[in-house]
Amino acid sequence: MPGEPSITFHGAAGGVTGSCFLVEHGGGSFLVDCGMFQGSKTVRELNWRPFPFDPSSIGTMLLTHAHIDHSGLIPKLVKAGFTGRVHCTRATADLLAYMLPDSGFIQEQDVRRLNFRNRLRGRGEVEPIYTREDAEASLDRLHGVDYGKWIEVQPGARARFWDAGHLLGSASIEVELTEAGRTTRILFSGDLGPEKKPFHDGPDGPEKMDWVVVESTYGGRQRPDVDDATRQAMLAEEVRKALALGGNLVIPAFAVERTQELLYDLDRLFDSGALPVTEVYLDSPLAVRITGVFEKYLPHVNQPGTPPPFRRGNLHLVESTEGSKRLNRLAGGAIIMAASGMCDAGRIRHHLKQNLWRRNATVLFVGYQAPGTLGRILQEGAKTVRIHGEEVQVHARIRTLDAYSGHADQTALLNWTRERMPVSRGIILTHGEESQRIALRDRLAEAGIDGTRILTPALDERIVLTGSGEPPVEMVAERLPGGHLPERDWHNSYAETVLALSQRLQTAPDDPTRADLLRRVRAALGLETA
Ligand SMILES: [Zn+2]
C-alpha cells in the first residue's frame, strides 16, 4: 500500500550475520545496521555482491553496536555512495575507530592470499571488499549520540537509543515514524545481553510498541545463570588443567569485550591466589587498543590496592608482528589470547598452527562459533584442519567454557519481549539460526502471543508495516534461494571430503588398501583406474 512504512531484511534474516534492515517511509529511508556476513563461503560471498539497494539513496543510518556482523559493511556502503550520518553511541564510535580499519586490513590480507592462489590457478585477481584506507575514510560518517535522548533521523522519523547490555556501547533503538497524523513505533532490539554479565546491567527498553524486531541468537537455548564467582571458578579450573599438562593454553577471543572480560577474571584469580601468576600474552594489536577504550568507559573495573586488570606485570600486550612471531617459541606454560574469536582470521590462526598438533596444548573456546568457521569445525571434533592452505593434525585438547555470553538466552529473550508489551502489531524475529528462531517463535506462542503476529522474514523480504490486518510480505531481491543463509555449503563438505580421504590414506595399514581406496574413488568419479 503506498504511504505505508516498510522494513526490508537485507541481513540477519534466515541466518545470524550480516544485520542490515532498510526502513522506508514517507520522509525517506534509513538503514538499521550494515553488517558483514560471516560463516559458510556461500554466505560470505554476499559481502562481495552489490547491495540490493542504492546506497546513495539512503538518507542516514542507525547503528546498534560495534560488532562487525552489524557494522562491518559501513566502509563498503560509503564507498558505494552513501553520504549520510551513522548515528551510534559514543562508545560504539570509539570502538569502530579501531575495528573498521582492522577489518579493512583483514580484507586486504585475505585478498592478497586469495590472489596468490588465483595466480597459481591461472585465475583473475579480485579486489578487497574495502581497504583499511576506505574504512578510515568512512569513520567521518560516525556521529555519537547519548542513551535516552531523542534524535531527529530525517523528516518524520526520530530515534532513541536504549542500553542493550550486550557490548560496550550497545543499544536497542526505538524509532518513531510519523506520517499523515499516524505514528508507527518500532523497536529494534539489536543484540541483547544476558541479565548477568561483567561490565553491564541487563538490557533496558521502552514499552507499548507497534512492532518489535527481536534477535533470536539463543532463541532455543537456556543458559545457567552464572554469577561472577562461579564463572571465575570455572575459568580457574580450565586454566589449571591446561597448565598442568605443561603446554600452552590458547584462547581464541573476540578482541572486543570477551578479551577484556577474560583479562578482568584472570586478574581477580591472580590477585586472590586462586591461580598462580602466569604469563598472559594478548597477541592482538586490535584487542590492545580496544582495551584502552574499555579503560576509558569503565574506570570502575580497577580495584584499589591491586594492579589495574588491564595493566598487570604478567600481562604482555603484543602489537608488533615480530613480537607475535616470538611467541612461536613458547612451547608451554603460557596463556595466549588472540583474535579472531571464531578463528577465521587474524593471529589466532598462527597460534593454532603452532599448538594444535601438540598433545600437551589446550585450545579453550569461550565464545559463540558460527557454523562453518574454523572454530566450529574444531569444536565439532575435527582430527585434521586446514590453516593457510596447510594440513594441521589436531592433537591438542579442545575445550569449551560456556560461562561467558554476550547474548540473552531463551528466558531472557522472553522476559525482554514481555517487558515491551503491549505490542500492538507484530513481533519480528531475526538474527538466529533457523532452529533457534523457530524455538523462540513457539515459546512466544505458548506464552500467549497470537502466532499470526509473530513474523520470521527470510533474507531480502520486505514487511509492510500496515496499521491493521495481516502485513503484506514480499521478496524484493532473492540473493540466495528462498532467502535462506545456509549454515553449511558444498565448500565445507568438499574440505571435509578431501581431509577424510587424505586421513584414510595415511592411516591405511598397507599400500594395497590405499590402492583399493583410490580405485573406488576414481570409479565413483568415472575416471579410468590407474
Ligand atoms: Zn553483537
Coordinates of C-alpha atoms and ligand atoms in Angstrom, one line a residue:
M1 CA 0.0 0.0 0.0
P2 CA 1.6 3.4 -0.9
G3 CA 2.4 5.5 2.0
E4 CA 2.8 2.6 4.5
P5 CA 6.3 2.3 6.0
S6 CA 8.2 -0.9 5.5
I7 CA 11.2 -2.8 6.7
T8 CA 13.3 -4.9 4.3
F9 CA 15.5 -7.5 5.9
H10 CA 18.8 -7.4 3.9
G11 CA 20.7 -9.4 6.5
A12 CA 20.3 -11.4 9.8
A13 CA 17.2 -12.9 8.4
G14 CA 17.2 -16.7 7.7
G15 CA 20.6 -16.7 9.4
V16 CA 22.6 -14.8 12.1
T17 CA 25.1 -12.5 10.4
G18 CA 25.0 -9.5 8.0
S19 CA 22.5 -7.5 10.0
C20 CA 21.0 -4.8 7.7
F21 CA 17.4 -3.6 7.8
L22 CA 16.2 -1.0 5.4
V23 CA 13.4 1.2 6.7
E24 CA 11.4 3.1 4.1
H25 CA 8.8 5.7 5.0
G26 CA 7.2 8.9 3.7
G27 CA 10.1 11.1 4.8
G28 CA 12.9 9.0 3.3
S29 CA 14.8 5.8 4.0
F30 CA 17.4 4.7 6.5
L31 CA 19.3 1.6 7.5
V32 CA 19.5 0.0 10.8
D33 CA 23.0 -1.7 10.9
C34 CA 25.1 -2.7 7.9
G35 CA 27.0 -5.7 8.9
M36 CA 29.2 -8.2 7.3
F37 CA 28.1 -11.8 6.5
Q38 CA 30.2 -14.5 8.3
G39 CA 30.2 -18.3 8.2
S40 CA 30.0 -20.5 5.2
K41 CA 31.5 -19.4 1.9
T42 CA 28.1 -19.1 0.2
V43 CA 27.1 -16.6 2.9
R44 CA 30.4 -14.7 2.9
E45 CA 30.2 -14.3 -0.8
L46 CA 27.3 -11.9 -0.3
N47 CA 29.8 -9.4 1.0
W48 CA 31.3 -9.1 -2.5
R49 CA 27.9 -8.7 -4.2
P50 CA 26.4 -5.2 -4.8
F51 CA 24.0 -4.0 -2.1
P52 CA 20.4 -4.9 -3.1
F53 CA 19.5 -1.2 -2.8
D54 CA 21.1 2.0 -4.0
P55 CA 23.4 3.2 -1.2
S56 CA 23.3 6.8 -2.5
S57 CA 19.5 6.9 -2.0
I58 CA 19.8 6.0 1.8
G59 CA 19.5 9.2 3.9
T60 CA 21.0 8.0 7.1
M61 CA 21.9 5.0 9.3
L62 CA 21.3 3.9 12.9
L63 CA 23.8 1.5 14.3
T64 CA 23.0 -0.7 17.2
H65 CA 26.6 -1.7 18.2
A66 CA 30.1 -2.2 17.0
H67 CA 30.3 -5.9 16.3
I68 CA 31.4 -6.5 12.7
D69 CA 28.3 -8.5 11.8
H70 CA 26.4 -5.3 12.4
S71 CA 28.9 -2.6 11.3
G72 CA 31.4 -4.3 9.0
L73 CA 30.0 -3.2 5.7
I74 CA 29.8 0.6 6.6
P75 CA 33.1 1.3 4.6
K76 CA 31.6 -0.6 1.6
L77 CA 28.4 1.4 1.9
V78 CA 30.3 4.7 2.0
K79 CA 32.5 3.6 -0.9
A80 CA 29.3 2.8 -2.8
G81 CA 27.9 6.3 -2.5
F82 CA 26.3 6.6 1.0
T83 CA 26.8 10.2 2.2
G84 CA 24.6 10.3 5.3
R85 CA 25.4 10.1 9.0
V86 CA 25.8 6.9 11.0
H87 CA 24.2 7.6 14.4
C88 CA 25.6 5.4 17.2
T89 CA 26.6 5.7 20.8
R90 CA 29.9 7.4 21.6
A91 CA 31.5 4.2 22.9
T92 CA 30.5 2.4 19.6
A93 CA 32.1 5.2 17.6
D94 CA 35.3 4.9 19.7
L95 CA 35.4 1.1 19.2
L96 CA 34.8 1.4 15.5
A97 CA 37.7 3.8 15.1
Y98 CA 39.9 0.7 15.6
M99 CA 37.6 -2.1 14.5
L100 CA 36.7 -0.9 11.0
P101 CA 40.3 -0.1 9.9
D102 CA 41.3 -3.5 11.3
S103 CA 38.5 -5.1 9.3
G104 CA 39.8 -3.3 6.2
F105 CA 43.3 -4.7 6.9
I106 CA 41.9 -8.2 7.2
Q107 CA 40.0 -7.8 3.8
E108 CA 43.3 -6.7 2.2
Q109 CA 45.2 -9.7 3.6
D110 CA 42.6 -12.2 2.7
V111 CA 42.5 -11.0 -0.8
R112 CA 46.3 -11.0 -1.1
R113 CA 46.3 -14.7 -0.1
L114 CA 43.4 -15.4 -2.4
N115 CA 45.1 -13.6 -5.4
F116 CA 48.3 -15.6 -4.8
R117 CA 46.3 -18.8 -5.1
N118 CA 44.3 -17.4 -8.0
R119 CA 47.6 -16.7 -9.9
L120 CA 48.7 -20.3 -9.4
R121 CA 45.4 -21.5 -10.8
G122 CA 45.5 -19.0 -13.7
R123 CA 42.5 -17.1 -12.4
G124 CA 41.9 -13.4 -12.4
E125 CA 42.6 -11.2 -9.4
V126 CA 40.0 -9.8 -7.1
E127 CA 39.7 -6.6 -5.2
P128 CA 39.2 -6.4 -1.4
I129 CA 35.7 -5.6 -0.3
Y130 CA 37.3 -2.5 1.2
T131 CA 40.7 -1.5 2.3
R132 CA 42.0 0.0 5.6
E133 CA 42.0 3.4 3.9
D134 CA 38.3 3.0 2.8
A135 CA 37.5 2.1 6.4
E136 CA 39.4 5.1 7.8
A137 CA 37.5 7.4 5.3
S138 CA 34.2 6.0 6.5
L139 CA 34.8 7.0 10.1
D140 CA 33.9 10.6 9.3
R141 CA 30.3 9.4 8.9
L142 CA 30.0 8.3 12.6
H143 CA 28.0 10.6 14.9
G144 CA 27.9 9.9 18.6
V145 CA 24.6 10.0 20.5
D146 CA 23.6 9.6 24.1
Y147 CA 21.4 6.9 25.5
G148 CA 17.9 8.1 26.3
K149 CA 17.8 11.2 24.1
W150 CA 15.6 11.6 21.1
I151 CA 17.4 12.4 17.9
E152 CA 15.9 13.6 14.6
V153 CA 16.7 11.0 12.0
Q154 CA 15.1 12.6 8.9
P155 CA 11.7 14.2 8.3
G156 CA 9.0 12.1 10.0
A157 CA 11.5 9.9 11.8
R158 CA 13.1 10.2 15.2
A159 CA 15.0 7.6 17.3
R160 CA 16.2 7.0 20.8
F161 CA 18.9 4.6 22.0
W162 CA 18.5 2.2 25.0
D163 CA 21.2 0.2 26.7
A164 CA 21.1 -3.4 25.3
G165 CA 23.7 -4.7 27.8
H166 CA 25.3 -6.8 25.1
L167 CA 28.6 -5.0 24.5
L168 CA 30.2 -1.7 25.4
G169 CA 28.1 1.0 23.7
S170 CA 25.4 -1.5 22.5
A171 CA 21.9 -0.3 22.0
S172 CA 18.4 -1.2 21.2
I173 CA 16.9 1.5 19.0
E174 CA 13.4 2.9 19.3
V175 CA 12.1 4.5 16.2
E176 CA 9.0 6.7 15.7
L177 CA 7.7 7.2 12.2
T178 CA 5.0 9.9 11.7
E179 CA 3.1 10.3 8.5
A180 CA -0.2 11.9 7.8
G181 CA -1.0 12.0 11.5
R182 CA -0.3 8.3 12.1
T183 CA 2.6 7.3 14.3
T184 CA 4.3 3.9 13.9
R185 CA 6.5 2.9 16.9
I186 CA 9.2 0.3 16.2
L187 CA 11.8 -1.1 18.5
F188 CA 14.9 -2.8 17.1
S189 CA 16.4 -5.0 19.8
G190 CA 19.9 -5.1 18.3
D191 CA 21.8 -7.8 20.1
L192 CA 20.6 -8.3 23.6
G193 CA 22.8 -9.0 26.6
P194 CA 22.1 -11.6 29.3
E195 CA 20.6 -10.5 32.6
K196 CA 24.0 -11.0 34.3
K197 CA 27.3 -10.0 32.6
P198 CA 30.6 -8.4 33.7
F199 CA 30.6 -4.6 33.0
H200 CA 26.9 -4.3 32.2
D201 CA 23.4 -4.4 33.8
G202 CA 20.6 -6.3 32.0
P203 CA 19.1 -4.8 28.8
D204 CA 16.7 -1.9 29.1
G205 CA 13.9 -0.7 26.7
P206 CA 10.6 1.1 26.2
E207 CA 7.1 -0.5 26.2
K208 CA 3.9 0.0 24.2
M209 CA 5.4 -0.5 20.7
D210 CA 3.6 -1.3 17.4
W211 CA 6.4 -3.5 16.1
V212 CA 9.3 -5.2 17.9
V213 CA 12.2 -6.6 15.8
V214 CA 14.0 -9.0 18.2
E215 CA 17.1 -11.1 17.8
S216 CA 16.9 -14.9 18.4
T217 CA 20.6 -16.0 18.6
Y218 CA 19.8 -18.2 21.6
G219 CA 16.0 -18.4 21.0
G220 CA 16.1 -22.2 21.7
R221 CA 18.8 -22.3 24.4
Q222 CA 18.7 -22.0 28.1
R223 CA 21.9 -21.0 29.9
P224 CA 22.5 -21.3 33.5
D225 CA 22.7 -18.0 35.4
V226 CA 26.4 -17.7 36.1
D227 CA 27.5 -15.1 38.6
D228 CA 31.0 -13.6 38.8
A229 CA 32.3 -16.0 41.4
T230 CA 31.0 -19.1 39.6
R231 CA 32.3 -18.0 36.2
Q232 CA 35.7 -17.2 37.6
A233 CA 35.9 -20.6 39.4
M234 CA 35.1 -22.3 36.1
L235 CA 37.8 -20.4 34.3
A236 CA 40.3 -21.2 37.0
E237 CA 39.6 -24.9 36.7
E238 CA 40.2 -24.8 32.9
V239 CA 43.4 -22.8 33.2
R240 CA 44.8 -25.1 36.0
K241 CA 44.1 -28.3 34.0
A242 CA 45.6 -26.8 30.8
L243 CA 48.8 -25.6 32.6
A244 CA 49.1 -29.0 34.4
L245 CA 49.8 -30.6 31.1
G246 CA 52.8 -28.4 30.5
G247 CA 51.6 -27.0 27.2
N248 CA 50.2 -23.6 26.2
L249 CA 46.6 -22.6 26.7
V250 CA 45.4 -20.9 23.5
I251 CA 42.2 -18.9 23.8
P252 CA 40.6 -17.6 20.7
A253 CA 38.9 -14.4 21.9
F254 CA 36.9 -11.7 20.3
A255 CA 39.0 -8.5 20.6
V256 CA 36.1 -6.6 21.9
E257 CA 34.7 -7.3 25.3
R258 CA 35.3 -11.1 25.6
T259 CA 39.1 -10.3 25.8
Q260 CA 38.5 -7.7 28.5
E261 CA 36.2 -10.0 30.4
L262 CA 38.8 -12.7 30.4
L263 CA 41.5 -10.2 31.5
Y264 CA 39.3 -9.0 34.2
D265 CA 38.5 -12.5 35.5
L266 CA 42.2 -13.6 35.3
D267 CA 43.2 -10.5 37.2
R268 CA 40.8 -11.5 40.0
L269 CA 42.1 -15.0 40.0
F270 CA 45.7 -14.0 40.2
D271 CA 45.1 -11.4 42.9
S272 CA 43.1 -13.8 45.0
G273 CA 45.7 -16.5 44.7
A274 CA 43.2 -18.9 43.1
L275 CA 45.7 -19.1 40.1
P276 CA 49.4 -18.9 40.2
V277 CA 50.6 -15.7 38.5
T278 CA 51.1 -17.0 34.9
E279 CA 52.4 -15.1 31.8
V280 CA 49.5 -13.9 29.7
Y281 CA 50.1 -12.8 26.1
L282 CA 47.4 -10.7 24.5
D283 CA 48.5 -11.1 20.8
S284 CA 46.3 -8.7 19.0
P285 CA 47.0 -5.1 18.2
L286 CA 43.3 -4.5 17.9
A287 CA 42.5 -6.1 21.3
V288 CA 45.2 -3.9 22.9
R289 CA 43.7 -0.7 21.5
I290 CA 40.2 -1.8 22.3
T291 CA 41.3 -2.5 25.9
G292 CA 42.2 1.2 26.0
V293 CA 38.6 2.1 25.1
F294 CA 37.3 -0.1 27.9
E295 CA 39.6 1.6 30.4
K296 CA 38.1 5.0 29.2
Y297 CA 34.5 3.9 29.7
L298 CA 34.8 1.5 32.6
P299 CA 37.2 3.1 35.1
H300 CA 35.4 1.2 37.9
V301 CA 37.0 -2.1 37.0
N302 CA 40.1 -1.0 38.8
Q303 CA 40.2 -2.4 42.4
P304 CA 42.0 -0.3 45.0
G305 CA 45.3 -1.8 46.2
T306 CA 45.9 -4.2 43.3
P307 CA 47.3 -3.6 39.8
P308 CA 44.6 -2.4 37.2
P309 CA 43.4 -5.6 35.4
F310 CA 44.5 -4.3 32.0
R311 CA 48.0 -3.2 33.2
R312 CA 49.3 -6.1 35.2
G313 CA 53.0 -7.0 35.2
N314 CA 52.4 -10.6 33.9
L315 CA 50.1 -9.3 31.1
H316 CA 52.0 -8.8 27.9
L317 CA 50.3 -6.7 25.2
V318 CA 51.8 -7.8 21.9
E319 CA 51.3 -5.4 19.0
S320 CA 54.2 -5.9 16.6
T321 CA 54.5 -8.8 14.1
E322 CA 58.0 -9.6 15.4
G323 CA 56.6 -9.8 18.9
S324 CA 53.9 -12.1 17.7
K325 CA 56.3 -14.4 15.9
R326 CA 58.5 -14.6 19.1
L327 CA 55.5 -16.3 20.8
N328 CA 56.0 -19.3 18.4
R329 CA 59.0 -20.2 20.7
L330 CA 56.7 -20.7 23.7
A331 CA 56.4 -24.4 24.0
G332 CA 54.3 -24.4 27.1
G333 CA 53.2 -22.7 30.3
A334 CA 51.7 -19.6 28.8
I335 CA 48.2 -18.3 28.2
I336 CA 48.0 -16.9 24.7
M337 CA 44.9 -14.9 23.8
A338 CA 44.4 -13.8 20.2
A339 CA 41.7 -12.8 17.7
S340 CA 39.6 -13.6 15.8
G341 CA 37.3 -15.3 18.2
M342 CA 36.0 -17.8 15.6
C343 CA 39.5 -18.5 14.2
D344 CA 38.5 -17.4 10.7
A345 CA 41.2 -14.6 10.5
G346 CA 43.9 -13.0 12.5
R347 CA 46.9 -14.1 14.5
I348 CA 45.0 -16.9 16.3
R349 CA 45.4 -19.0 13.2
H350 CA 49.2 -18.9 13.6
H351 CA 48.9 -19.9 17.2
L352 CA 46.6 -22.8 16.3
K353 CA 49.1 -23.9 13.7
Q354 CA 51.8 -23.8 16.4
N355 CA 49.8 -25.6 19.0
L356 CA 47.1 -27.8 17.6
W357 CA 49.5 -30.7 16.8
R358 CA 50.9 -30.7 20.4
R359 CA 49.3 -33.2 22.7
N360 CA 50.0 -31.1 25.8
A361 CA 48.4 -27.9 24.4
T362 CA 44.8 -26.8 25.1
V363 CA 42.5 -24.7 23.0
L364 CA 39.8 -23.1 25.0
F365 CA 36.7 -21.7 23.3
V366 CA 34.9 -19.0 25.3
G367 CA 32.6 -17.6 22.7
Y368 CA 30.0 -18.5 20.1
Q369 CA 31.4 -20.2 17.0
A370 CA 29.3 -19.7 13.8
P371 CA 28.7 -22.8 11.7
G372 CA 31.3 -23.3 9.0
T373 CA 34.1 -21.3 10.9
L374 CA 37.3 -23.0 11.8
G375 CA 36.3 -22.6 15.5
R376 CA 33.1 -24.5 15.0
I377 CA 35.0 -27.2 13.0
L378 CA 37.4 -27.7 15.8
Q379 CA 34.6 -27.7 18.4
E380 CA 32.9 -30.4 16.4
G381 CA 35.9 -32.7 16.8
A382 CA 37.8 -32.4 13.5
K383 CA 41.0 -34.5 13.6
T384 CA 42.7 -32.5 10.9
V385 CA 42.1 -28.9 9.7
R386 CA 43.5 -26.7 7.0
I387 CA 45.1 -23.4 8.0
H388 CA 46.6 -21.1 5.4
G389 CA 46.5 -24.0 2.9
E390 CA 48.4 -26.4 5.1
E391 CA 47.0 -29.5 6.8
V392 CA 47.4 -29.5 10.6
Q393 CA 46.8 -32.5 12.8
V394 CA 44.6 -31.8 15.9
H395 CA 46.1 -33.5 19.0
A396 CA 45.5 -30.6 21.4
R397 CA 42.7 -30.8 23.9
I398 CA 39.7 -28.8 22.6
R399 CA 37.7 -27.3 25.4
T400 CA 34.7 -25.1 25.5
L401 CA 33.9 -22.9 28.5
D402 CA 30.2 -21.9 28.3
A403 CA 30.2 -19.4 31.1
Y404 CA 30.6 -16.2 29.1
S405 CA 27.8 -14.9 26.9
G406 CA 27.1 -11.7 25.2
H407 CA 23.6 -12.9 24.4
A408 CA 20.3 -13.2 26.2
D409 CA 19.2 -16.9 26.4
Q410 CA 15.6 -18.0 25.7
T411 CA 14.2 -17.0 29.1
A412 CA 15.9 -13.6 28.9
L413 CA 14.6 -13.1 25.4
L414 CA 11.1 -14.0 26.5
N415 CA 11.4 -11.7 29.5
W416 CA 12.7 -8.8 27.4
T417 CA 9.9 -9.2 24.9
R418 CA 7.3 -9.4 27.7
E419 CA 8.6 -6.2 29.2
R420 CA 8.0 -4.4 25.8
M421 CA 4.2 -5.3 26.0
P422 CA 1.8 -4.4 24.8
V423 CA 3.0 -4.7 21.2
S424 CA 0.0 -3.8 19.1
R425 CA 1.0 -5.1 15.6
G426 CA 3.8 -7.7 15.4
I427 CA 6.9 -9.3 16.7
I428 CA 9.5 -9.9 14.0
L429 CA 12.2 -12.5 14.8
T430 CA 15.6 -12.0 13.2
H431 CA 19.3 -12.8 13.9
G432 CA 19.2 -16.5 14.6
E433 CA 19.9 -19.9 13.0
E434 CA 16.5 -21.2 11.8
S435 CA 16.1 -23.8 14.6
Q436 CA 16.7 -21.1 17.3
R437 CA 14.3 -18.7 15.7
I438 CA 11.5 -21.3 15.4
A439 CA 12.1 -22.3 19.0
L440 CA 11.6 -18.7 20.2
R441 CA 8.5 -18.3 18.0
D442 CA 7.0 -21.5 19.6
R443 CA 7.7 -20.3 23.1
L444 CA 6.3 -16.8 22.4
A445 CA 3.1 -18.5 21.1
E446 CA 3.0 -20.8 24.1
A447 CA 3.3 -17.6 26.3
G448 CA 0.0 -16.5 24.8
I449 CA 1.1 -14.2 21.9
D450 CA -1.0 -14.7 18.8
G451 CA 1.1 -16.8 16.5
T452 CA -0.1 -14.9 13.4
R453 CA 1.5 -11.8 14.8
I454 CA 5.0 -13.4 15.0
L455 CA 6.8 -13.0 11.8
T456 CA 10.0 -14.7 10.6
P457 CA 11.2 -12.9 7.4
A458 CA 13.7 -14.5 5.0
L459 CA 16.7 -12.7 3.6
D460 CA 15.7 -9.8 1.3
E461 CA 12.0 -10.0 2.3
R462 CA 10.0 -6.8 2.9
I463 CA 7.3 -6.5 5.5
V464 CA 4.9 -3.6 5.1
L465 CA 4.0 -2.1 8.4
T466 CA 0.3 -1.7 7.9
G467 CA -1.9 -0.3 10.7
S468 CA -4.2 -3.2 10.7
G469 CA -4.7 -6.7 9.2
E470 CA -2.1 -9.1 8.0
P471 CA 1.0 -7.2 6.9
P472 CA 2.0 -7.9 3.3
V473 CA 5.3 -9.7 2.9
E474 CA 7.2 -9.8 -0.4
M475 CA 10.6 -11.0 -1.6
V476 CA 12.4 -8.0 -3.2
A477 CA 15.8 -9.3 -4.2
E478 CA 16.3 -13.0 -3.8
R479 CA 20.1 -13.1 -3.4
L480 CA 20.1 -16.7 -2.1
P481 CA 17.5 -19.4 -2.9
G482 CA 14.5 -19.0 -0.6
G483 CA 16.2 -16.2 1.3
H484 CA 18.0 -18.7 3.4
L485 CA 21.6 -18.3 4.7
P486 CA 23.0 -21.8 4.5
E487 CA 25.0 -22.8 7.6
R488 CA 27.0 -25.3 5.6
D489 CA 27.6 -25.4 1.9
W490 CA 29.4 -27.6 -0.6
H491 CA 32.7 -25.9 0.3
N492 CA 32.5 -27.2 3.9
S493 CA 31.6 -30.6 2.5
Y494 CA 34.5 -30.5 -0.1
A495 CA 37.1 -29.6 2.6
E496 CA 35.9 -32.4 4.8
T497 CA 35.9 -34.9 2.0
V498 CA 39.5 -34.0 0.9
L499 CA 40.7 -34.2 4.5
A500 CA 38.9 -37.5 5.1
L501 CA 40.5 -39.0 2.0
S502 CA 43.9 -37.9 3.0
Q503 CA 43.4 -39.2 6.5
R504 CA 42.2 -42.6 5.3
L505 CA 45.3 -42.9 3.1
Q506 CA 47.6 -42.0 5.9
T507 CA 46.1 -44.4 8.4
A508 CA 45.6 -47.3 5.9
P509 CA 47.5 -50.4 7.0
D510 CA 49.2 -51.1 3.7
D511 CA 49.6 -50.0 0.1
P512 CA 47.1 -52.4 -1.4
T513 CA 44.4 -51.0 0.9
R514 CA 45.4 -47.5 -0.3
A515 CA 45.3 -48.5 -3.9
D516 CA 41.9 -50.1 -3.4
L517 CA 40.5 -46.9 -1.8
L518 CA 41.8 -44.8 -4.7
R519 CA 40.4 -47.3 -7.2
R520 CA 36.9 -46.9 -5.7
V521 CA 37.1 -43.1 -5.6
R522 CA 38.3 -43.0 -9.2
A523 CA 35.5 -45.3 -10.2
A524 CA 32.9 -43.0 -8.5
L525 CA 34.4 -40.1 -10.5
G526 CA 34.2 -42.1 -13.7
L527 CA 38.0 -41.9 -14.1
E528 CA 40.0 -44.8 -15.6
T529 CA 41.6 -46.9 -12.9
A530 CA 45.3 -46.4 -12.8
Ligands
ZN1 ZN 26.7 -8.4 18.7

